[in-house]
Amino acid sequence: MLFPIAVFAPLLGAAIAGLSGRVIGDRAAQAVTIGLMIAAAACGIVTWVALITGVTHAGTDFISDWIVAGGFHVNWALRYDALSVTMVAMVTFIATLIHIYSIGYMGHEERPTYRFFAYLSLFSFAMLMLVTANNLLQLFFGWEGVGLASYLLIGYWYDKPSACAAAIKAFVVNRIADLFFAVGIAMLFATFGSIGFNSIFAGLGAHLQDRISLFGSHHVLGVIGLLLFIGAMGKSAQIGLHVWLPDAMEGPTPVSALIHAATMVTAGVFLMARMSPLISLAAPVLAVIAIIGGTTALFAATIGCVQTDIKRVIAYSTCSQLGYMFVAAGAGAFQVSIFHLITHAFFKALLFLGAGSVIHAVHGEQDMRKMGGLWRNIPVTYAVMWVGSLALAGIPPFAGYYSKDAILEAAYAAGNAAAHYGYWCGVLAAFLTAFYSWRLLLMTFHGKSRLEHASHAGHAVHESPLVMLVPLLLLATGATIAGYLLKPWFIGAHQATYWHGAIDAASATVLAAMEHIPGWVGYAPLVAGLSGVALAYLMYVAAPGLPARLASLFRPIYLLLLNKWYVDEIYDVIFVRPYRYLAGKLWQIGDVELIDGVPNGLAALAADASGQVVRLQTGSMAVYAFTMLIGLVVLISTFLLFR
């Protein structure tokens, strides 16, 4: 029963806090949601330990029938294997820490916060439903659930127009990708007669030679794989569909940590791993995944180098790290992508919550140009931000070193052009990642303080309360040791027994090939990372005037990166403005003039006619008698004419 408790406890917390929060109050709502999240995390960790130690075995927890319509049969069931159990343990643990952290961060909120905690728990439940699904429809339910919950959380401060716009943008962009995902699910049912994972994977061999004339020489499995990947691109913010992710920073910082670390953005990576038996059979799709992932990793890293909002720097870092995960998936090393997903959850949640601690300390300021010299005032936050940055930059022995290195080694070992492209993009992105990580550290915590606005307002910079620091310290511990501890199970000696069919077995060939790559392949990312740290030190400590001179000298490039390659502006010209123009015309002509115009016109005609008829009612007996006489003459004349 522990596994269902881990999944459904957050739903119970969301229901209690959301439906009765106004009655029981904020404190009680916080206690209920956090208590149930702690229970979920405890159950999730216990079930994970039970699986890896052999106490329990992979299987399915049936809940109930859901849809039975002819040959279409879908039930509610929780898939219990290494992939789902790993994700449940990670999601519940990270989400619990974010719930606890939110007590302190939202402590100064003027409006009641029970709704916020209800949304956090609802988000957690939707993600848990996604990762434990035993069929694609149940997965799609969780997929759309995190989309809805993200809309509610990003737009939580609904009185801010920018927050409302960001929530709508996230919702709409994800719906675009979800259309492709839905078509992919439909094609899977048409091909296999089922959307259950076991039925699909069991039938793969019989469909390897299937062709579909509409797509030429590509067999149907490749088309399905491409559709599923496009769906994953939306949730995991790959290039082209990444534009919602930075704007999601408009929500409270705990929301940013929840969305960007452990839950929503990793859903696409999880989908690729879950469908790895199918994806791995389509070599062209793997190549597309590797190319898109490598391009995203490098593209997002270039933007992160010039951003000034502390949360946006970390947001573009998330986008870049997701690109790394897709490089691993495109190389066929799905275990490695999940390994980085787990380590990334620790250090990225740490960085976001650390940034929230900085923002809390400086009373809402997010512009790094207005900070500086904070390490003396908030030493604990400073220390954990160092840990998170070291893990992000892939510096040993921190968690990111093991997983990021494994991704790049797998990409090189895959031996094809697309994976090698992903490798070199990843090496360049490693250099940029280290640079913008230390740029953030140096601008925020070192140098001369630039917080005049805070001193003028009479506010002192202060360390966060213990309820915020404890989650930071636990995440810092995970960001330090998780890579070393999990490597043997995820990609090392125990990986075959650990995954035990939860991920496509063909991935093991890439892991084996990693043992025979040249030594420089593994050292290149570390050298790139250390070079990025050195460049950041040169530009922001040794020669602090250098960034401004470079920005002036290469102003077109600087503006290109500062404005995020103008992707939003391009989309505005190509899609948004024409759509609004067309919608306006359809509204004015189709809705106002036709749909509303026809009934309104008939109503006006009836009103005019009745107005004319009313004029006949004069009240004069002479007029009525004359009218009757005229009518009688007309009647007799008609009778005589047609008799």
XYZ file of C-alpha atoms in Angstrom:
643
model
C 0.000 0.000 0.000
C 2.969 2.362 0.355
C 3.236 3.077 -3.366
C -0.412 4.230 -3.793
C -0.044 6.326 -0.629
C 2.990 8.057 -2.140
C 0.956 8.900 -5.249
C -2.411 9.898 -3.757
C -1.389 11.609 -0.488
C -0.654 14.924 -2.303
C -4.091 14.784 -3.933
C -5.720 14.435 -0.534
C -3.703 17.403 0.754
C -4.675 19.514 -2.256
C -8.357 18.652 -1.789
C -8.391 19.468 1.936
C -6.433 22.716 1.574
C -8.307 23.841 -1.517
C -11.840 23.032 -0.422
C -11.661 23.907 3.263
C -8.676 26.243 3.467
C -10.879 29.281 3.942
C -12.424 27.588 7.007
C -9.385 25.944 8.614
C -6.982 28.811 7.813
C -3.504 29.051 6.323
C -1.603 27.356 9.148
C -3.823 24.292 9.135
C -3.729 24.103 5.318
C 0.071 24.263 5.403
C 0.217 21.568 8.081
C -2.098 19.244 6.127
C -0.362 19.616 2.769
C 3.153 19.379 4.208
C 2.246 16.477 6.485
C 0.819 14.495 3.591
C 3.790 15.393 1.380
C 6.152 14.110 4.073
C 4.132 10.891 4.182
C 4.328 10.641 0.389
C 8.099 11.220 0.403
C 8.631 8.624 3.124
C 6.560 6.048 1.223
C 8.296 6.899 -2.039
C 11.780 6.482 -0.594
C 10.844 3.233 1.177
C 9.401 1.727 -2.001
C 12.529 2.759 -3.918
C 14.798 1.105 -1.346
C 12.566 -1.985 -1.336
C 12.887 -2.320 -5.106
C 16.654 -1.895 -5.347
C 17.254 -4.303 -2.461
C 15.009 -6.980 -3.955
C 12.395 -6.899 -1.206
C 9.752 -6.108 -3.840
C 9.627 -6.688 -7.577
C 8.321 -4.754 -10.558
C 4.618 -5.047 -11.221
C 1.339 -3.161 -11.551
C -1.057 -1.915 -8.866
C -4.538 -2.089 -10.408
C -6.971 0.564 -9.146
C -10.111 0.366 -11.284
C -11.502 0.266 -14.814
C -11.695 3.628 -16.517
C -12.917 3.425 -20.122
C -14.470 0.415 -21.840
C -15.741 1.191 -25.350
C -15.698 -1.634 -27.879
C -12.090 -2.651 -28.326
C -10.807 0.368 -26.416
C -10.127 -0.601 -22.819
C -8.243 1.638 -20.382
C -7.876 1.172 -16.647
C -6.365 3.086 -13.754
C -3.197 1.320 -12.622
C 0.118 2.329 -11.087
C 3.181 0.978 -12.884
C 5.737 -0.163 -10.333
C 9.184 -0.474 -11.917
C 12.601 1.106 -11.500
C 11.796 4.124 -13.695
C 8.518 5.020 -11.978
C 9.777 4.306 -8.453
C 12.880 6.434 -9.036
C 10.760 9.312 -10.270
C 8.248 8.997 -7.412
C 11.018 9.052 -4.784
C 12.660 12.093 -6.378
C 9.462 14.073 -7.042
C 8.013 13.553 -3.564
C 11.310 14.390 -1.827
C 11.983 17.582 -3.800
C 8.341 18.688 -3.658
C 8.242 18.175 0.113
C 11.278 20.413 0.608
C 9.716 23.066 -1.631
C 6.478 22.899 0.409
C 8.441 23.446 3.628
C 10.530 26.241 2.105
C 7.336 27.977 0.970
C 6.246 28.553 4.584
C 9.049 31.070 5.000
C 9.079 32.466 1.483
C 5.328 33.125 1.399
C 5.235 34.259 5.020
C 4.890 37.929 4.073
C 2.151 37.316 1.520
C -0.821 39.603 2.143
C -3.485 37.315 0.704
C -4.266 33.884 2.217
C -1.814 31.184 1.089
C -3.920 28.037 1.492
C -4.681 28.178 -2.225
C -0.963 28.308 -3.038
C -0.229 25.172 -1.015
C -3.222 23.413 -2.559
C -1.851 24.199 -6.030
C 1.616 22.910 -5.056
C 0.164 19.598 -3.883
C -2.081 19.336 -6.939
C 0.944 19.883 -9.155
C 2.846 17.163 -7.287
C -0.034 14.696 -7.664
C -0.328 15.353 -11.401
C 3.379 14.669 -11.874
C 3.155 11.495 -9.807
C 0.214 10.316 -11.879
C 2.267 10.980 -15.012
C 5.316 8.977 -13.928
C 3.313 6.019 -12.560
C 0.949 5.666 -15.530
C 0.550 2.201 -16.997
C -0.867 3.473 -20.291
C -0.564 6.548 -22.452
C -4.010 7.936 -21.675
C -3.296 7.932 -17.950
C 0.084 9.498 -18.692
C -1.669 12.143 -20.797
C -3.995 12.835 -17.861
C -0.993 13.617 -15.657
C 0.647 15.465 -18.561
C -2.291 17.843 -18.867
C -2.626 17.995 -15.088
C 0.838 19.501 -14.649
C -0.001 21.913 -17.479
C -3.128 23.083 -15.659
C -1.378 23.306 -12.291
C 1.521 25.239 -13.821
C -0.978 27.742 -15.253
C -2.452 28.232 -11.775
C 0.945 28.554 -10.078
C 2.672 30.795 -12.634
C -0.331 33.121 -12.540
C -0.729 32.896 -8.758
C -0.119 36.639 -8.420
C -3.075 37.287 -10.698
C -3.040 41.022 -10.030
C 0.252 41.264 -11.993
C -0.416 41.498 -15.741
C 2.991 39.974 -16.500
C 2.197 36.908 -14.371
C -1.151 36.403 -16.111
C 0.487 36.754 -19.533
C 3.218 34.267 -18.578
C 0.648 31.728 -17.362
C -1.323 31.995 -20.603
C 1.857 31.748 -22.662
C 2.950 28.568 -20.871
C -0.494 27.048 -21.307
C -0.799 27.884 -25.018
C 2.733 26.842 -26.037
C 2.317 23.505 -24.294
C -1.017 22.929 -26.003
C 0.714 23.222 -29.380
C 3.104 20.401 -28.531
C 0.361 18.394 -26.830
C -1.551 18.214 -30.120
C 1.326 16.243 -31.651
C 1.481 14.037 -28.559
C -2.253 13.296 -28.827
C -1.906 12.384 -32.517
C 0.982 10.087 -31.603
C -1.193 8.321 -29.022
C -3.952 7.898 -31.613
C -1.473 6.403 -34.089
C -0.203 4.014 -31.432
C -3.743 2.758 -30.848
C -4.340 2.443 -34.586
C -1.107 0.482 -34.962
C -1.131 -1.757 -31.892
C -4.803 -1.793 -30.921
C -3.848 -0.647 -27.429
C -2.261 2.253 -25.580
C -0.998 0.138 -22.678
C 2.787 0.067 -22.404
C 3.050 -3.708 -22.076
C 0.911 -4.311 -25.175
C 2.817 -1.739 -27.228
C 6.262 -3.034 -26.279
C 5.222 -6.652 -26.821
C 3.984 -5.832 -30.329
C 7.003 -3.862 -31.526
C 8.646 -6.780 -33.307
C 5.607 -7.448 -35.487
C 5.501 -3.837 -36.712
C 9.134 -3.183 -37.561
C 8.478 -3.563 -41.300
C 5.188 -1.638 -41.377
C 5.011 1.233 -43.840
C 2.629 4.122 -44.159
C 2.478 5.630 -47.625
C 1.740 9.154 -46.452
C 5.231 9.392 -44.958
C 7.177 7.728 -47.756
C 9.946 5.421 -46.637
C 9.629 6.122 -42.919
C 7.943 3.281 -41.113
C 5.123 4.022 -38.754
C 7.242 3.616 -35.623
C 9.478 6.485 -36.717
C 6.494 8.741 -37.338
C 5.057 7.895 -33.925
C 8.414 8.458 -32.265
C 8.750 11.877 -33.895
C 5.244 12.886 -32.781
C 5.980 11.839 -29.214
C 9.251 13.770 -29.269
C 7.541 16.964 -30.458
C 5.139 16.539 -27.547
C 8.138 16.181 -25.242
C 9.737 19.322 -26.702
C 6.891 21.454 -25.358
C 7.009 20.240 -21.770
C 10.805 20.116 -21.701
C 11.260 23.497 -23.401
C 13.452 22.501 -26.332
C 14.428 25.107 -28.893
C 11.431 26.491 -30.746
C 9.020 25.586 -27.955
C 11.178 26.956 -25.141
C 9.709 30.460 -25.048
C 7.336 29.791 -22.134
C 10.034 28.674 -19.697
C 11.822 31.971 -18.878
C 8.510 33.802 -18.543
C 7.424 31.228 -15.949
C 9.720 33.121 -13.564
C 6.825 35.513 -12.970
C 5.439 33.049 -10.418
C 6.724 32.815 -6.824
C 10.220 31.338 -6.543
C 9.057 27.995 -5.041
C 6.977 27.558 -8.195
C 10.062 28.124 -10.321
C 11.919 25.465 -8.345
C 9.069 22.971 -8.612
C 8.500 23.466 -12.339
C 12.158 23.748 -13.374
C 13.770 21.116 -11.165
C 11.825 17.980 -10.405
C 8.543 18.025 -12.217
C 7.040 19.599 -15.310
C 10.114 20.249 -17.447
C 11.448 16.732 -16.931
C 8.204 15.144 -18.144
C 9.435 15.094 -21.740
C 12.687 13.370 -20.772
C 10.693 10.817 -18.776
C 8.431 10.195 -21.795
C 11.444 9.431 -23.979
C 12.771 6.979 -21.387
C 9.380 5.328 -20.905
C 8.940 4.894 -24.658
C 12.610 3.970 -25.192
C 11.832 0.479 -26.601
C 9.981 2.224 -29.447
C 12.204 5.309 -29.796
C 15.398 3.248 -30.004
C 14.089 1.422 -33.097
C 13.869 4.669 -35.099
C 17.416 5.825 -35.877
C 16.300 9.016 -37.697
C 14.257 10.045 -34.650
C 17.251 9.464 -32.358
C 19.310 11.715 -34.629
C 16.677 14.463 -34.477
C 16.551 14.194 -30.683
C 20.342 14.483 -30.388
C 20.523 17.477 -32.743
C 17.657 19.348 -31.068
C 19.051 18.568 -27.618
C 22.578 19.738 -28.455
C 21.304 22.892 -30.146
C 19.085 23.702 -27.155
C 21.944 23.165 -24.691
C 24.177 25.619 -26.537
C 21.453 28.091 -27.537
C 20.083 28.525 -24.003
C 23.589 28.776 -22.516
C 24.450 31.718 -24.784
C 21.384 33.605 -23.548
C 22.135 32.853 -19.895
C 25.517 34.569 -20.200
C 24.035 38.097 -20.476
C 20.802 37.984 -18.451
C 20.638 40.237 -15.394
C 17.627 38.758 -13.570
C 18.961 36.121 -11.164
C 16.008 33.795 -11.757
C 16.154 34.105 -15.536
C 19.818 33.091 -15.576
C 18.887 29.899 -13.733
C 15.842 29.420 -15.976
C 17.970 29.411 -19.126
C 20.319 27.060 -17.312
C 17.378 24.675 -16.914
C 16.632 24.900 -20.623
C 20.269 24.128 -21.392
C 20.449 21.178 -18.995
C 17.309 19.691 -20.505
C 19.116 19.836 -23.830
C 21.859 17.689 -22.300
C 19.278 15.110 -21.244
C 17.923 14.898 -24.775
C 21.448 14.510 -26.148
C 21.760 11.385 -23.988
C 18.377 10.133 -25.178
C 19.353 10.797 -28.799
C 22.549 8.820 -28.248
C 20.423 5.898 -27.075
C 21.661 6.166 -23.474
C 18.303 6.639 -21.760
C 19.674 5.583 -18.361
C 22.161 8.437 -18.549
C 19.415 10.960 -19.302
C 17.486 9.821 -16.217
C 20.698 9.945 -14.155
C 21.158 13.606 -15.084
C 17.452 14.242 -14.509
C 17.839 13.085 -10.892
C 21.066 14.947 -10.113
C 19.729 18.038 -11.864
C 16.671 17.971 -9.612
C 18.880 18.420 -6.559
C 21.195 21.166 -7.743
C 18.611 23.078 -9.786
C 16.071 23.115 -6.936
C 18.956 24.247 -4.728
C 19.859 27.094 -7.082
C 16.286 28.316 -7.453
C 15.542 28.162 -3.739
C 18.938 29.769 -3.077
C 17.994 32.558 -5.479
C 14.712 32.857 -3.590
C 16.689 33.212 -0.368
C 18.690 36.037 -1.972
C 15.508 37.729 -3.190
C 13.984 37.321 0.273
C 17.110 38.867 1.824
C 17.077 41.934 -0.424
C 13.320 42.456 -0.190
C 12.203 41.382 -3.636
C 15.069 42.650 -5.802
C 16.001 40.256 -8.655
C 18.408 42.365 -10.727
C 21.976 41.173 -10.081
C 23.318 44.585 -11.124
C 21.747 45.992 -7.951
C 23.280 43.416 -5.618
C 26.916 42.674 -4.774
C 28.803 41.963 -1.556
C 26.037 39.835 -0.037
C 28.188 36.954 1.190
C 28.821 38.618 4.559
C 25.115 39.116 5.210
C 23.789 35.733 4.064
C 26.669 33.265 4.494
C 24.542 30.088 4.520
C 22.793 31.048 1.287
C 26.183 31.944 -0.176
C 27.613 28.538 0.732
C 24.737 26.535 -0.746
C 24.790 28.630 -3.925
C 28.442 27.666 -4.291
C 27.484 24.004 -3.998
C 24.711 24.366 -6.567
C 26.971 26.236 -8.994
C 29.761 23.658 -8.660
C 27.283 20.868 -9.369
C 25.804 22.741 -12.328
C 29.208 23.460 -13.812
C 30.160 19.779 -13.576
C 33.080 20.245 -11.183
C 34.061 17.038 -9.319
C 33.066 15.576 -6.927
C 29.656 17.283 -7.089
C 26.614 15.529 -8.566
C 26.516 17.268 -11.922
C 30.046 16.124 -12.741
C 29.089 12.444 -12.870
C 25.894 12.806 -14.875
C 26.981 15.555 -17.292
C 30.243 13.759 -18.051
C 28.330 10.547 -18.630
C 26.046 12.307 -21.121
C 28.923 13.656 -23.173
C 30.831 10.381 -23.057
C 27.706 8.521 -24.202
C 27.209 11.003 -27.045
C 30.761 10.443 -28.245
C 30.530 6.680 -27.776
C 27.334 6.469 -29.845
C 29.538 6.940 -32.885
C 27.142 8.745 -35.232
C 27.269 12.285 -36.591
C 24.175 13.537 -34.742
C 25.441 12.316 -31.371
C 28.892 13.798 -32.043
C 27.196 17.106 -32.828
C 25.475 16.838 -29.456
C 28.839 16.133 -27.820
C 30.543 19.254 -29.163
C 27.542 21.430 -28.414
C 27.626 20.012 -24.892
C 31.325 20.822 -24.447
C 30.793 24.422 -25.568
C 27.713 24.664 -23.355
C 29.785 23.365 -20.408
C 32.146 26.318 -20.863
C 29.264 28.792 -21.007
C 27.482 27.126 -18.079
C 30.474 27.548 -15.810
C 30.861 31.134 -16.991
C 27.303 32.262 -16.277
C 27.201 30.301 -12.999
C 30.212 32.164 -11.654
C 29.026 35.395 -13.178
C 25.895 34.976 -11.057
C 27.919 34.194 -7.936
C 30.366 37.053 -8.393
C 27.776 39.689 -9.311
C 25.485 38.698 -6.449
C 27.812 37.912 -3.573
C 31.147 39.616 -4.295
C 32.383 43.085 -5.052
C 30.961 46.319 -3.735
C 27.397 46.368 -2.456
C 24.984 48.097 -4.820
C 21.930 47.861 -2.567
C 21.449 51.585 -1.953
C 17.710 51.205 -2.543
C 17.459 48.797 0.386
C 19.371 51.039 2.797
C 17.319 54.050 1.782
C 14.159 52.110 2.528
C 15.495 51.261 5.978
C 15.689 47.520 5.281
C 18.658 45.449 6.413
C 19.866 42.503 4.350
C 19.228 39.389 6.428
C 19.605 35.627 6.274
C 16.510 33.556 5.602
C 14.660 31.824 8.458
C 15.451 28.250 9.439
C 12.374 26.891 7.666
C 13.971 28.037 4.396
C 17.566 27.124 5.237
C 16.934 23.494 6.217
C 15.585 22.546 2.750
C 18.561 24.357 1.214
C 21.024 22.354 3.315
C 19.330 19.047 2.468
C 19.380 19.883 -1.234
C 23.028 20.934 -0.967
C 23.804 17.533 0.534
C 22.066 15.818 -2.376
C 23.836 18.054 -4.909
C 27.139 17.006 -3.348
C 26.818 13.224 -2.973
C 23.919 12.080 -5.197
C 26.067 11.629 -8.299
C 28.657 9.469 -6.564
C 26.095 7.348 -4.712
C 23.712 6.770 -7.627
C 26.214 6.214 -10.434
C 26.721 2.451 -9.776
C 22.958 1.879 -9.859
C 22.058 4.136 -12.762
C 24.931 3.633 -15.216
C 27.506 1.522 -13.409
C 27.929 -2.065 -12.275
C 24.374 -2.474 -10.979
C 22.521 -0.746 -13.827
C 21.381 -3.949 -15.569
C 19.743 -5.352 -12.439
C 18.497 -1.914 -11.380
C 16.576 -1.027 -14.544
C 15.539 -4.642 -15.275
C 13.514 -3.863 -18.395
C 12.170 -0.473 -17.290
C 14.362 1.143 -19.986
C 15.244 -0.342 -23.368
C 17.977 -2.930 -22.958
C 19.740 -1.717 -26.107
C 20.934 1.298 -24.119
C 23.436 -0.966 -22.390
C 25.474 -1.168 -25.605
C 26.154 2.570 -25.447
C 27.171 2.280 -21.795
C 29.577 -0.505 -22.738
C 31.030 1.606 -25.559
C 31.719 4.414 -23.063
C 34.481 2.271 -21.583
C 36.506 2.431 -24.801
C 36.457 6.120 -25.722
C 39.677 8.210 -25.751
C 40.668 9.767 -22.440
C 40.441 13.342 -23.701
C 36.704 12.940 -24.331
C 36.019 12.806 -20.615
C 38.471 15.574 -19.712
C 37.266 18.103 -22.311
C 34.064 19.101 -20.424
C 35.995 19.571 -17.174
C 38.626 21.727 -18.893
C 35.841 23.730 -20.549
C 34.109 24.219 -17.191
C 37.279 25.374 -15.413
C 37.996 27.751 -18.308
C 34.511 29.234 -17.921
C 35.123 29.805 -14.205
C 38.456 31.490 -14.958
C 36.884 33.774 -17.575
C 34.124 34.823 -15.169
C 36.733 35.647 -12.504
C 38.719 37.687 -15.026
C 35.706 39.675 -16.201
C 33.965 40.312 -12.879
C 36.808 40.440 -10.334
C 40.188 41.016 -11.984
C 38.937 43.412 -14.681
C 35.394 44.447 -13.742
C 35.207 47.030 -16.516
C 35.756 44.406 -19.207
C 32.082 43.251 -19.572
C 30.891 46.780 -20.367
C 33.675 47.297 -22.918
C 32.928 43.973 -24.613
C 29.194 44.737 -24.655
C 29.937 48.057 -26.339
C 32.451 46.592 -28.783
C 30.194 43.694 -29.824
C 26.899 45.471 -29.299
C 24.886 43.675 -32.039
C 25.854 40.280 -30.591
C 25.214 41.500 -27.048
C 21.755 42.780 -27.973
C 21.010 39.552 -29.841
C 21.714 37.496 -26.720
C 20.128 39.978 -24.321
C 16.930 39.851 -26.381
C 17.014 36.031 -26.449
C 17.861 35.806 -30.156
C 14.626 37.769 -30.805
C 12.661 34.518 -30.904
C 9.697 36.090 -29.109
C 9.698 39.041 -31.494
C 9.886 36.722 -34.517
C 6.988 34.651 -33.198
C 5.065 37.849 -32.567
C 5.431 38.899 -36.205
C 4.872 35.467 -37.768
C 2.201 34.000 -35.500
C 0.787 36.303 -32.825
C -0.062 39.424 -34.839
C -1.563 37.562 -37.837
C -3.561 35.398 -35.442
C -4.884 38.433 -33.579
C -5.730 40.161 -36.859
C -7.536 37.081 -38.144
C -9.296 36.587 -34.818
C -10.393 40.231 -34.843
C -11.809 39.904 -38.343
C -13.572 36.647 -37.511
C -15.018 38.279 -34.432
C -16.143 41.413 -36.261
C -17.493 39.698 -39.377
C -18.293 36.177 -38.310
C -19.477 36.785 -34.757
C -20.821 40.344 -34.654
C -22.191 40.642 -38.208
C -23.248 37.046 -38.993
C -23.749 34.952 -35.862
C -25.121 37.813 -33.784
C -26.302 39.858 -36.784
C -28.879 37.380 -38.135
C -30.902 36.858 -34.926
C -30.474 40.510 -33.933
C -31.681 41.602 -37.378
C -34.719 39.309 -37.242
C -35.514 40.601 -33.777
C -35.254 44.215 -35.007
C -37.485 43.390 -37.987
C -40.096 41.848 -35.718
C -39.936 44.867 -33.433
C -40.399 47.273 -36.357
C -43.305 45.245 -37.761
C -45.034 45.114 -34.405
C -44.519 48.871 -34.085
C -46.301 49.414 -37.392
C -49.149 47.079 -36.399
C -49.571 48.899 -33.114
C -50.303 52.098 -35.026
C -53.513 50.508 -36.320
C -54.877 50.414 -32.790
C -56.130 54.014 -32.694
C -59.192 53.514 -30.439
C -61.518 55.196 -33.033
C -64.753 53.262 -33.806
C -65.058 55.010 -37.207
C -61.586 53.804 -38.265
C -62.373 50.247 -37.113
C -65.705 50.243 -39.052
C -64.049 51.590 -42.180
C -61.311 48.920 -41.911
C -63.928 46.178 -41.573
C -65.773 47.544 -44.626
C -62.578 47.528 -46.713
C -61.878 43.964 -45.590
C -65.379 42.864 -46.536
C -65.059 44.454 -50.021
C -61.704 42.658 -50.551
C -63.186 39.324 -49.418
C -66.275 39.595 -51.715
C -64.145 40.719 -54.662
C -61.792 37.748 -54.189
C -64.747 35.335 -53.975
C -66.340 36.728 -57.167
C -63.016 36.681 -59.009
C -62.171 33.014 -58.308
C -65.638 31.392 -58.123
